[in-house]
XYZ file of C-alpha atoms in Angstrom:
679
model
C 19.668 68.594 13.332
C 16.944 66.146 14.200
C 14.519 68.942 15.116
C 15.231 70.717 11.828
C 14.576 67.542 9.849
C 11.342 67.040 11.788
C 10.227 70.566 10.978
C 11.051 70.154 7.292
C 9.159 66.852 7.152
C 6.119 68.382 8.865
C 6.121 71.344 6.475
C 6.392 69.050 3.462
C 3.571 66.849 4.732
C 1.421 69.920 5.353
C 2.078 71.200 1.826
C 1.294 67.779 0.315
C -1.965 67.625 2.273
C -2.924 71.118 1.130
C -2.194 70.217 -2.502
C -4.326 67.069 -2.173
C -7.192 69.063 -0.659
C -6.969 71.648 -3.433
C -7.027 68.929 -6.089
C -10.028 67.326 -4.395
C -11.844 70.677 -4.352
C -10.976 71.164 -8.005
C -12.439 67.748 -8.829
C -15.669 68.593 -6.998
C -15.865 71.912 -8.842
C -15.327 70.081 -12.137
C -18.209 67.718 -11.355
C -20.440 70.663 -10.421
C -19.439 72.487 -13.606
C -20.326 69.429 -15.689
C -23.760 69.258 -14.063
C -24.277 72.979 -14.825
C -23.376 72.337 -18.472
C -25.907 69.501 -18.611
C -28.575 71.794 -17.124
C -27.745 74.538 -19.642
C -28.028 72.052 -22.525
C -31.392 70.875 -21.206
C -32.681 74.469 -21.050
C -31.553 75.094 -24.647
C -33.225 71.860 -25.766
C -36.434 72.866 -23.985
C -36.444 76.319 -25.646
C -35.826 74.885 -29.117
C -38.318 72.015 -28.760
C -41.275 74.197 -27.697
C -40.230 77.322 -29.629
C -40.135 79.469 -26.496
C -39.369 83.135 -27.205
C -40.146 86.644 -25.906
C -43.196 86.817 -28.177
C -44.315 83.259 -27.558
C -44.612 82.044 -23.932
C -43.085 85.242 -22.607
C -43.245 84.276 -18.915
C -41.571 80.917 -19.551
C -38.973 82.620 -21.761
C -38.196 85.192 -19.063
C -37.834 82.467 -16.428
C -35.555 80.301 -18.607
C -33.510 83.318 -19.724
C -32.878 84.276 -16.089
C -31.872 80.682 -15.386
C -29.372 80.787 -18.273
C -27.894 84.037 -16.967
C -27.506 82.547 -13.470
C -25.850 79.438 -14.929
C -23.425 81.603 -16.923
C -22.586 83.621 -13.802
C -21.959 80.430 -11.836
C -19.716 79.109 -14.618
C -17.695 82.340 -14.576
C -17.332 82.087 -10.797
C -16.218 78.473 -11.053
C -13.621 79.362 -13.690
C -12.254 82.102 -11.420
C -12.110 79.677 -8.486
C -10.326 77.126 -10.685
C -7.718 79.702 -11.690
C -7.168 80.602 -8.035
C -6.803 76.925 -7.100
C -4.295 76.377 -9.930
C -2.269 79.333 -8.677
C -2.302 77.971 -5.119
C -1.224 74.516 -6.305
C 1.608 76.003 -8.364
C 2.649 78.173 -5.423
C 2.751 75.181 -3.073
C 4.750 73.177 -5.594
C 7.268 76.021 -5.840
C 7.530 76.001 -2.047
C 8.274 72.275 -2.134
C 11.002 72.764 -4.732
C 12.506 75.603 -2.691
C 12.485 73.496 0.508
C 14.093 70.558 -1.285
C 16.771 72.808 -2.755
C 17.630 74.407 0.590
C 17.642 71.010 2.295
C 19.976 69.549 -0.342
C 22.350 72.502 0.002
C 22.468 72.166 3.788
C 22.896 68.411 3.520
C 25.747 68.946 1.102
C 27.508 71.218 3.593
C 27.383 68.435 6.208
C 28.343 65.708 3.798
C 31.581 64.834 5.546
C 29.839 64.143 8.855
C 26.739 62.500 7.464
C 26.086 58.787 7.356
C 24.716 59.356 3.851
C 28.206 60.035 2.537
C 28.642 59.418 -1.167
C 32.347 58.594 -1.276
C 33.150 55.303 -3.015
C 34.543 52.443 -0.980
C 38.077 53.161 -2.283
C 37.905 56.653 -0.763
C 36.250 55.584 2.472
C 37.400 56.725 5.889
C 40.099 54.390 7.245
C 40.214 55.796 10.759
C 39.967 53.432 13.716
C 36.488 52.537 14.989
C 35.874 53.614 18.563
C 33.017 53.140 20.975
C 32.016 56.785 20.602
C 31.850 56.429 16.815
C 29.584 53.387 17.113
C 27.257 55.106 19.587
C 27.165 58.216 17.422
C 26.258 56.120 14.371
C 23.439 54.426 16.289
C 22.038 57.791 17.370
C 22.413 59.132 13.846
C 20.659 56.174 12.230
C 17.764 55.713 14.657
C 17.316 58.799 16.829
C 17.854 61.638 14.403
C 14.329 61.829 13.049
C 12.573 60.685 16.239
C 10.413 58.391 14.086
C 9.293 56.285 17.047
C 8.064 59.400 18.886
C 6.135 60.479 15.808
C 4.719 56.964 15.397
C 3.497 56.855 18.992
C 2.097 60.390 19.021
C 0.607 60.565 15.520
C -0.986 57.118 15.202
C -4.768 57.255 15.365
C -6.100 55.631 18.523
C -9.094 54.275 16.633
C -6.764 52.080 14.560
C -4.989 50.821 17.666
C -8.261 50.005 19.417
C -9.563 48.228 16.313
C -6.442 46.051 16.144
C -6.722 45.211 19.852
C -10.405 44.305 19.447
C -9.558 42.082 16.470
C -6.810 40.412 18.485
C -9.128 39.754 21.435
C -11.801 38.456 19.068
C -9.304 36.115 17.424
C -8.136 34.872 20.830
C -11.725 34.209 21.948
C -12.452 32.368 18.685
C -9.525 29.934 18.909
C -10.107 29.350 22.644
C -13.780 28.545 22.083
C -13.073 26.215 19.150
C -10.254 24.450 21.012
C -12.400 24.037 24.136
C -15.260 22.375 22.225
C -12.854 20.149 20.276
C -11.196 19.067 23.504
C -14.570 18.113 24.985
C -15.255 15.803 22.042
C -11.683 14.694 21.383
C -9.439 14.253 24.466
C -6.355 14.095 22.220
C -6.906 17.669 21.061
C -4.609 19.981 23.021
C -5.718 23.276 24.541
C -2.292 24.831 25.146
C -2.293 28.269 26.770
C 1.163 29.091 25.402
C -0.010 28.310 21.857
C -3.092 30.518 22.235
C -1.075 33.441 23.638
C 1.647 32.990 21.010
C -0.829 32.875 18.119
C -2.608 35.975 19.415
C 0.693 37.896 19.617
C 1.587 36.754 16.087
C -1.840 37.918 14.878
C -1.393 41.373 16.448
C 2.212 41.934 15.342
C 1.594 40.666 11.806
C -1.253 43.140 11.241
C 0.569 45.974 13.051
C 1.689 47.771 9.823
C -1.981 48.320 8.940
C -2.392 50.528 12.040
C -0.098 53.183 10.590
C 1.565 52.930 7.196
C 4.441 55.094 8.508
C 5.858 52.443 10.843
C 9.454 52.995 12.036
C 11.970 50.471 10.755
C 13.047 49.625 14.305
C 9.497 48.539 15.261
C 9.245 46.406 12.125
C 12.590 44.757 12.866
C 11.658 44.029 16.483
C 8.170 42.722 15.633
C 9.492 40.334 12.967
C 12.097 39.020 15.414
C 9.429 38.381 18.076
C 7.156 36.647 15.548
C 10.041 34.465 14.374
C 10.924 33.441 17.941
C 7.294 32.555 18.749
C 7.038 30.773 15.426
C 10.038 28.598 16.333
C 8.620 27.877 19.783
C 5.212 26.790 18.477
C 6.701 24.573 15.750
C 9.475 23.089 17.869
C 7.937 19.593 17.717
C 7.233 19.711 13.968
C 10.644 20.969 12.835
C 13.372 18.544 11.859
C 16.918 18.913 13.136
C 17.996 20.581 9.880
C 15.073 23.025 9.947
C 15.736 23.893 13.587
C 19.418 24.505 12.856
C 18.627 26.712 9.852
C 16.081 28.690 11.883
C 18.565 29.346 14.703
C 21.262 30.409 12.236
C 18.754 32.667 10.482
C 17.719 34.387 13.732
C 21.318 34.904 14.861
C 22.260 36.225 11.438
C 19.197 38.503 11.425
C 20.174 40.058 14.771
C 23.792 40.554 13.694
C 22.799 41.957 10.314
C 20.426 44.492 11.874
C 23.078 45.483 14.432
C 25.789 45.937 11.795
C 23.501 48.113 9.688
C 22.615 50.048 12.826
C 26.224 51.137 13.323
C 27.240 51.494 9.666
C 28.857 54.738 8.527
C 31.368 55.874 5.898
C 34.146 53.950 7.647
C 35.839 51.396 5.388
C 35.822 48.572 7.926
C 32.081 48.800 8.655
C 31.227 49.004 4.965
C 33.278 45.879 4.248
C 31.500 44.108 7.116
C 28.133 45.081 5.613
C 29.156 43.700 2.216
C 30.305 40.501 3.909
C 26.924 40.146 5.608
C 25.163 40.663 2.273
C 27.243 37.866 0.733
C 26.618 35.594 3.734
C 22.886 36.288 3.424
C 22.931 35.228 -0.232
C 24.771 32.044 0.672
C 22.447 31.262 3.587
C 19.314 31.700 1.485
C 20.764 29.620 -1.367
C 21.670 26.835 1.073
C 18.194 26.896 2.645
C 16.503 26.774 -0.745
C 18.570 23.745 -1.805
C 17.954 21.810 1.415
C 14.241 22.532 2.014
C 12.306 21.731 -1.151
C 8.885 20.852 0.293
C 6.592 23.867 -0.089
C 4.617 22.878 3.032
C 7.688 22.646 5.270
C 8.689 25.492 7.618
C 11.567 27.472 6.110
C 10.661 26.876 2.460
C 11.729 29.731 0.148
C 9.827 30.190 -3.108
C 11.528 31.199 -6.356
C 9.879 34.632 -6.303
C 11.139 35.441 -2.799
C 14.590 34.128 -3.702
C 14.824 36.396 -6.767
C 13.613 39.482 -4.858
C 16.046 38.760 -2.024
C 18.958 38.382 -4.459
C 18.088 41.640 -6.243
C 17.897 43.580 -2.968
C 21.217 42.172 -1.746
C 23.046 42.882 -5.003
C 21.599 46.404 -5.000
C 22.761 46.932 -1.397
C 26.295 45.794 -2.270
C 26.398 48.043 -5.349
C 25.163 51.096 -3.446
C 27.712 50.453 -0.706
C 30.570 50.278 -3.199
C 29.655 53.470 -5.057
C 29.179 55.414 -1.811
C 25.420 55.540 -1.094
C 25.852 54.079 2.384
C 22.478 55.184 3.767
C 20.601 53.658 0.825
C 22.725 50.518 1.077
C 21.806 50.246 4.754
C 18.114 50.533 3.891
C 18.362 47.798 1.259
C 20.300 45.509 3.604
C 17.724 45.911 6.362
C 14.939 45.406 3.823
C 16.617 42.128 2.788
C 16.875 40.844 6.356
C 13.378 41.909 7.410
C 11.861 40.735 4.121
C 13.439 37.289 4.433
C 12.162 36.814 7.980
C 8.779 38.244 7.017
C 8.449 35.705 4.198
C 8.595 32.951 6.833
C 6.328 34.718 9.324
C 3.682 35.542 6.714
C 3.692 31.943 5.523
C 3.171 30.766 9.093
C 0.485 33.421 9.667
C -1.406 32.209 6.594
C -1.072 28.541 7.613
C -2.137 29.443 11.161
C -5.378 31.110 10.027
C -6.203 28.249 7.639
C -5.571 25.701 10.402
C -7.952 27.639 12.659
C -10.604 27.589 9.922
C -10.171 23.814 9.559
C -10.627 23.467 13.314
C -13.804 25.535 13.012
C -15.163 23.136 10.387
C -14.118 20.185 12.540
C -15.916 21.677 15.529
C -19.064 22.382 13.509
C -19.108 18.825 12.169
C -19.317 17.679 15.785
C -21.902 20.261 16.844
C -23.756 20.818 13.515
C -22.668 24.444 13.613
C -23.147 27.310 11.172
C -19.991 26.679 9.126
C -21.262 23.238 8.112
C -23.482 25.025 5.618
C -20.447 25.755 3.437
C -18.085 23.544 1.482
C -14.797 23.335 3.375
C -12.515 23.187 0.335
C -14.168 26.130 -1.432
C -14.165 28.175 1.772
C -10.476 27.478 2.345
C -9.728 28.432 -1.267
C -11.471 31.812 -0.799
C -9.711 32.418 2.531
C -6.374 31.501 0.919
C -6.884 34.151 -1.766
C -7.842 36.769 0.840
C -4.796 35.903 2.948
C -2.572 36.117 -0.133
C -3.801 39.664 -0.811
C -3.304 40.644 2.851
C 0.227 39.197 2.888
C 1.179 40.999 -0.329
C -0.057 44.320 1.095
C 1.857 43.735 4.340
C 5.036 42.878 2.432
C 4.727 46.037 0.310
C 4.146 48.263 3.362
C 7.095 46.783 5.280
C 9.398 46.955 2.245
C 8.406 50.566 1.532
C 9.066 51.553 5.155
C 12.466 49.863 5.213
C 13.454 51.444 1.894
C 12.063 54.781 3.118
C 9.778 55.472 0.180
C 6.438 54.814 1.886
C 5.544 58.520 1.674
C 6.175 58.600 -2.068
C 4.259 55.337 -2.511
C 1.227 56.679 -0.646
C 1.354 59.958 -2.562
C 1.539 58.060 -5.849
C -1.326 55.788 -4.792
C -3.411 58.778 -3.750
C -2.760 60.468 -7.075
C -3.479 57.304 -9.069
C -6.632 56.248 -7.231
C -7.873 59.747 -6.338
C -7.485 61.465 -9.711
C -10.853 62.419 -11.198
C -11.380 60.769 -14.585
C -14.211 61.417 -17.000
C -16.039 59.441 -19.651
C -18.292 61.941 -21.359
C -20.178 63.738 -18.599
C -19.550 60.957 -16.055
C -16.709 61.601 -13.596
C -15.192 59.012 -11.271
C -11.969 57.938 -9.561
C -10.275 54.547 -9.729
C -10.559 54.267 -5.952
C -14.327 54.703 -6.083
C -14.466 52.316 -9.028
C -12.604 49.675 -7.015
C -15.021 50.107 -4.085
C -17.963 49.779 -6.475
C -16.585 46.557 -7.977
C -15.954 45.172 -4.480
C -19.540 45.963 -3.453
C -20.869 44.183 -6.540
C -18.710 41.114 -5.835
C -19.901 40.975 -2.213
C -23.536 41.380 -3.278
C -23.129 38.647 -5.902
C -21.598 36.240 -3.358
C -24.300 37.034 -0.810
C -27.187 36.477 -3.224
C -25.713 33.139 -4.267
C -25.290 31.901 -0.690
C -28.284 33.477 1.067
C -30.240 30.208 0.902
C -27.415 28.374 2.684
C -27.022 31.126 5.269
C -30.736 31.335 6.108
C -32.045 27.791 5.556
C -28.943 25.816 6.382
C -27.324 22.876 4.660
C -24.218 20.777 4.617
C -20.999 20.907 2.577
C -22.270 23.723 0.373
C -25.582 21.962 -0.380
C -29.034 22.793 0.920
C -30.517 20.434 3.478
C -33.135 17.969 2.263
C -35.790 19.526 4.529
C -37.265 22.184 2.230
C -39.564 24.997 3.194
C -42.121 26.903 1.153
C -40.318 30.120 2.094
C -37.541 28.949 -0.217
C -39.765 29.923 -3.136
C -39.417 33.607 -2.212
C -35.631 33.531 -2.288
C -35.368 34.810 -5.900
C -36.981 38.046 -4.684
C -34.459 38.320 -1.866
C -31.663 37.716 -4.362
C -33.061 40.380 -6.658
C -33.279 42.808 -3.734
C -29.661 42.068 -2.764
C -28.479 42.637 -6.348
C -30.377 45.931 -6.593
C -29.086 47.133 -3.220
C -25.523 46.201 -4.214
C -25.956 47.939 -7.578
C -27.229 51.207 -6.085
C -24.539 51.141 -3.387
C -21.930 50.700 -6.128
C -23.437 53.604 -8.075
C -23.371 55.703 -4.900
C -19.714 54.771 -4.323
C -18.901 55.952 -7.844
C -20.498 59.303 -7.064
C -22.814 59.040 -10.066
C -25.855 61.325 -9.878
C -29.406 60.277 -10.778
C -29.444 62.076 -14.134
C -26.260 60.270 -15.191
C -27.721 56.982 -13.984
C -30.694 57.647 -16.251
C -28.303 57.833 -19.201
C -26.789 54.471 -18.238
C -30.230 52.869 -17.872
C -31.190 54.275 -21.261
C -28.098 52.714 -22.820
C -28.953 49.409 -21.146
C -32.486 49.647 -22.535
C -31.065 49.873 -26.044
C -28.920 46.801 -25.365
C -31.938 44.943 -24.013
C -33.948 45.805 -27.093
C -31.187 44.634 -29.415
C -29.859 41.423 -27.913
C -31.051 40.659 -24.388
C -34.689 39.690 -24.989
C -34.180 36.108 -23.842
C -32.394 37.163 -20.656
C -35.135 39.642 -19.741
C -37.800 37.081 -20.672
C -36.267 34.541 -18.292
C -35.832 37.207 -15.627
C -39.480 38.328 -15.781
C -40.613 34.693 -15.970
C -38.714 33.989 -12.748
C -40.594 36.790 -10.969
C -43.940 35.479 -12.305
C -43.074 31.958 -11.130
C -42.395 33.274 -7.629
C -45.828 34.923 -7.351
C -47.880 32.465 -9.430
C -46.323 29.406 -7.691
C -47.055 26.654 -10.247
C -44.449 24.706 -8.313
C -42.280 25.149 -5.227
C -38.803 24.145 -4.232
C -38.973 20.434 -3.429
C -41.922 19.662 -5.747
C -41.737 16.712 -8.122
C -42.396 18.041 -11.627
C -42.164 16.835 -15.207
C -41.315 19.004 -18.210
C -41.081 17.385 -21.657
C -38.602 14.519 -21.215
C -37.249 15.737 -17.871
C -38.649 14.632 -14.530
C -37.286 15.361 -11.100
C -37.385 17.458 -7.956
C -37.166 21.260 -8.036
C -33.860 22.031 -6.359
C -33.737 25.789 -6.836
C -35.795 28.576 -8.389
C -33.345 31.196 -9.605
C -33.673 34.665 -11.045
C -32.828 33.575 -14.593
C -33.130 29.781 -14.483
C -34.264 27.001 -12.166
C -32.515 23.744 -11.284
C -34.183 20.329 -11.524
C -32.675 17.325 -9.717
C -33.373 14.180 -11.756
C -33.592 10.640 -10.468
C -30.114 9.766 -11.722
C -28.582 12.646 -9.738
C -28.107 15.115 -12.602
C -28.798 18.832 -12.142
C -30.800 20.107 -15.128
C -30.739 23.889 -15.550
C -33.969 25.038 -17.223
C -34.571 28.685 -18.249
C -37.553 30.170 -16.449
C -39.116 31.143 -19.768
C -39.411 27.464 -20.739
C -40.947 26.595 -17.370
C -43.551 29.339 -17.696
C -44.494 28.707 -21.331
C -44.104 24.902 -21.389
C -46.474 22.185 -20.159
C -45.370 21.376 -16.615
C -46.759 18.394 -14.707
C -46.557 18.928 -10.948
C -46.981 15.683 -9.047
C -46.941 17.364 -5.643
C -48.666 20.724 -6.146
C -51.511 20.209 -3.650
C -49.853 17.461 -1.592
C -46.495 15.765 -1.331
C -47.789 12.192 -1.522
C -48.409 10.510 -4.861
C -50.067 7.413 -6.267
C -48.038 4.804 -8.110
C -48.973 1.578 -9.867
C -47.273 -1.373 -11.529
C -48.139 -4.848 -12.883
C -47.193 -8.203 -11.322
C -47.296 -11.593 -13.030
C -47.892 -14.539 -10.698
C -48.150 -18.265 -11.288
C -51.702 -19.575 -11.987
C -50.994 -22.376 -9.535
C -50.886 -19.848 -6.686
C -53.902 -19.256 -4.486
C -55.194 -15.878 -5.690
C -56.500 -14.697 -2.310
C -53.277 -15.784 -0.631
C -51.210 -14.006 -3.309
C -53.208 -10.776 -2.799
C -52.569 -10.984 0.926
C -48.845 -11.437 0.297
C -48.860 -8.378 -1.963
C -50.759 -6.329 0.621
C -48.326 -7.354 3.362
C -45.377 -6.487 1.109
C -46.836 -3.025 0.418
C -47.426 -2.331 4.110
C -43.872 -3.394 4.964
C -42.447 -0.486 2.947
C -41.630 2.709 4.846
C -42.803 4.760 1.864
C -46.343 3.314 1.802
C -49.268 5.364 3.189
C -51.508 2.862 4.932
C -54.508 5.102 5.625
C -55.195 5.782 1.947
C -56.881 3.508 -0.549
C -54.785 0.919 -2.342
C -55.850 -1.556 -4.979
C -54.988 -5.027 -6.261
C -57.021 -6.075 -9.302
C -56.805 -8.659 -12.067
C -55.705 -7.064 -15.296
C -55.411 -10.147 -17.491
C -55.072 -13.952 -17.394
C -52.922 -16.136 -19.670
C -52.278 -19.848 -19.899
C -49.634 -19.764 -17.181
C -49.833 -16.363 -15.463
C -52.266 -14.041 -13.754
C -51.618 -10.320 -14.371
C -52.359 -8.210 -11.304
C -52.461 -4.393 -11.295
C -51.090 -3.067 -8.012
C -51.631 0.576 -6.967
C -50.842 2.423 -3.778
C -49.956 5.789 -2.283
C -46.395 6.740 -1.366
C -45.355 9.535 0.977
C -43.450 11.393 -1.747
C -43.517 11.142 -5.532
C -39.771 10.635 -5.730
C -40.107 7.483 -3.571
C -42.226 5.575 -6.100
C -39.246 3.565 -7.368
C -38.066 2.816 -3.827
C -41.579 1.624 -2.892
C -41.720 -0.714 -5.884
C -38.272 -2.064 -5.004
C -39.400 -2.852 -1.431
C -42.529 -4.691 -2.635
C -40.751 -6.732 -5.314
C -37.969 -7.755 -2.939
C -40.415 -9.130 -0.338
C -42.586 -10.894 -2.948
C -39.582 -12.423 -4.692
C -38.432 -14.073 -1.475
C -41.985 -15.243 -0.674
C -42.783 -16.759 -4.097
C -39.292 -18.274 -4.337
C -39.826 -20.013 -0.989
C -43.206 -21.383 -2.172
C -41.764 -22.615 -5.488
C -44.085 -20.420 -7.549
C -43.346 -18.343 -10.618
C -43.269 -14.585 -10.149
C -42.462 -11.785 -12.598
C -42.717 -8.040 -12.687
C -42.189 -7.944 -16.466
C -43.653 -10.012 -19.264
C -41.770 -13.347 -19.269
C -39.931 -14.344 -22.413
C -41.889 -16.609 -24.743
C -40.346 -20.004 -25.530
């Protein structure tokens, strides 16, 4: 029986694959036919535009006429091929229907002996349960289709090797981070058991990605192992209540899987299965009431609770009405899904904890990850982990409910179906890849400065380089590369891309002049270099340091810490004062008012000493102290000097005034840096 079922499954899979290949060929033919139609239309347009006929331009007319005949012949051939493909698809579909019909008839003849019996619970078999019956049920439920043999023999070795390499890479990463942290922090533990346990959890959690057709037994065993390791690693963090609930959950999980392993049409076993479903509902409800902290191990969210309740109620209903096999699948899906909800939560927390350790290590060693903001990075990783966990949950649920084949076929049909907008053909799968490529390119062009130049907490370092000015070109190149890769992923040909660019040109002419103006201005700024990143510039009422030169706009950091975003068009067309174009140092001046009773030469010496005491003052350049004006009580002195950077002018003045204030105050002399109030 098992061999027959294997043969039927192989035949069905072969037919499905052939149908998919035929549909793919038909889509390619459709694309080719569309391109032929476009070529034919272009030939007709060419003939009409230049009035090409047999009497006028005879050689050109003969050449184009032959081309039209060849195109028509190709179209006829493609139509014939399409009809043949449609016939083959219909023939294969009839074969599938015939196989299903024969299989259902044969299954109906063995209904009395099958575990998939459809007798209601009131008509169930009341015979005594013997050891032979239990062993027969186990063989029937797990050995009939030899799913483990197929999984071992049909799984691609490349996927297995990739998972092993990822596991070894993950192990090396956490060992290296833990070793460096332990060197700098003796309290940090480098536990071998934790490293081995986390590596096993990593491998077993991602195991369903190796082969979507994973036997239910392997999924059940892997979730049990992950749960046991999870309990061992968190043994010191779990409270007594959490530890008790975890032990009860594991024991219940083992018993539930065993009961569903031996279930058949016997009344006693079906009642036991219903009892386990009810106990599972009670256990989950109790756990949800007692553990309310979302960060605590064992927490059950409302979504998981609702899904679990629906699956359990469905399993009970199917058991009562006689669909024992389906009820068994739903019961196992409940048990595995509940345990997986805990293991996936721990897996996600484990990866995020490792990322935090990486940031902690890089803060000690000034490593690469210090370039990025920790909170934003963790938020992105959390979203990625959420997507991965959802996919894993769907794959495991589909395998346990035994509809993974239908799910993959539906996904292939949905994402692989060729869709058309005008003459442009694409699939949703290719569209998704194109969008993903654009998102990656957009992220990379935004963060390339941090990756290449370095920084801290998501901000560029204060040590700027003239190469930073060329980064808008790199960003533009990244965007263009990402765009053309996305177009390639969509399968769009060059002539169709020309149509898209033409449509964009119309949009640019109608409403995108400012955007294009700023874009072109950004490119001119890069080559003309009226200022560089780090220069101190002044535009209208804004003055500050150039923080970034972007593709569309540039960012100016003002003295009060504000980031002013200025369109590149304004920077190119406006009057820009660059204080540090030829050099970084700058001259600054201010007026001091000193008491007339003070010795003028002594006061000048004090001022000179105060200027030289500032770290921002350049001593080897000319400085000046001159009399600007004299009043009845004060002497007005103009003080000028060179500072190492234009942005440090205020700090230099602060240093000078602070020293002079203390000096004049000690001598009992009047000293002002502003005009004193008149009395």
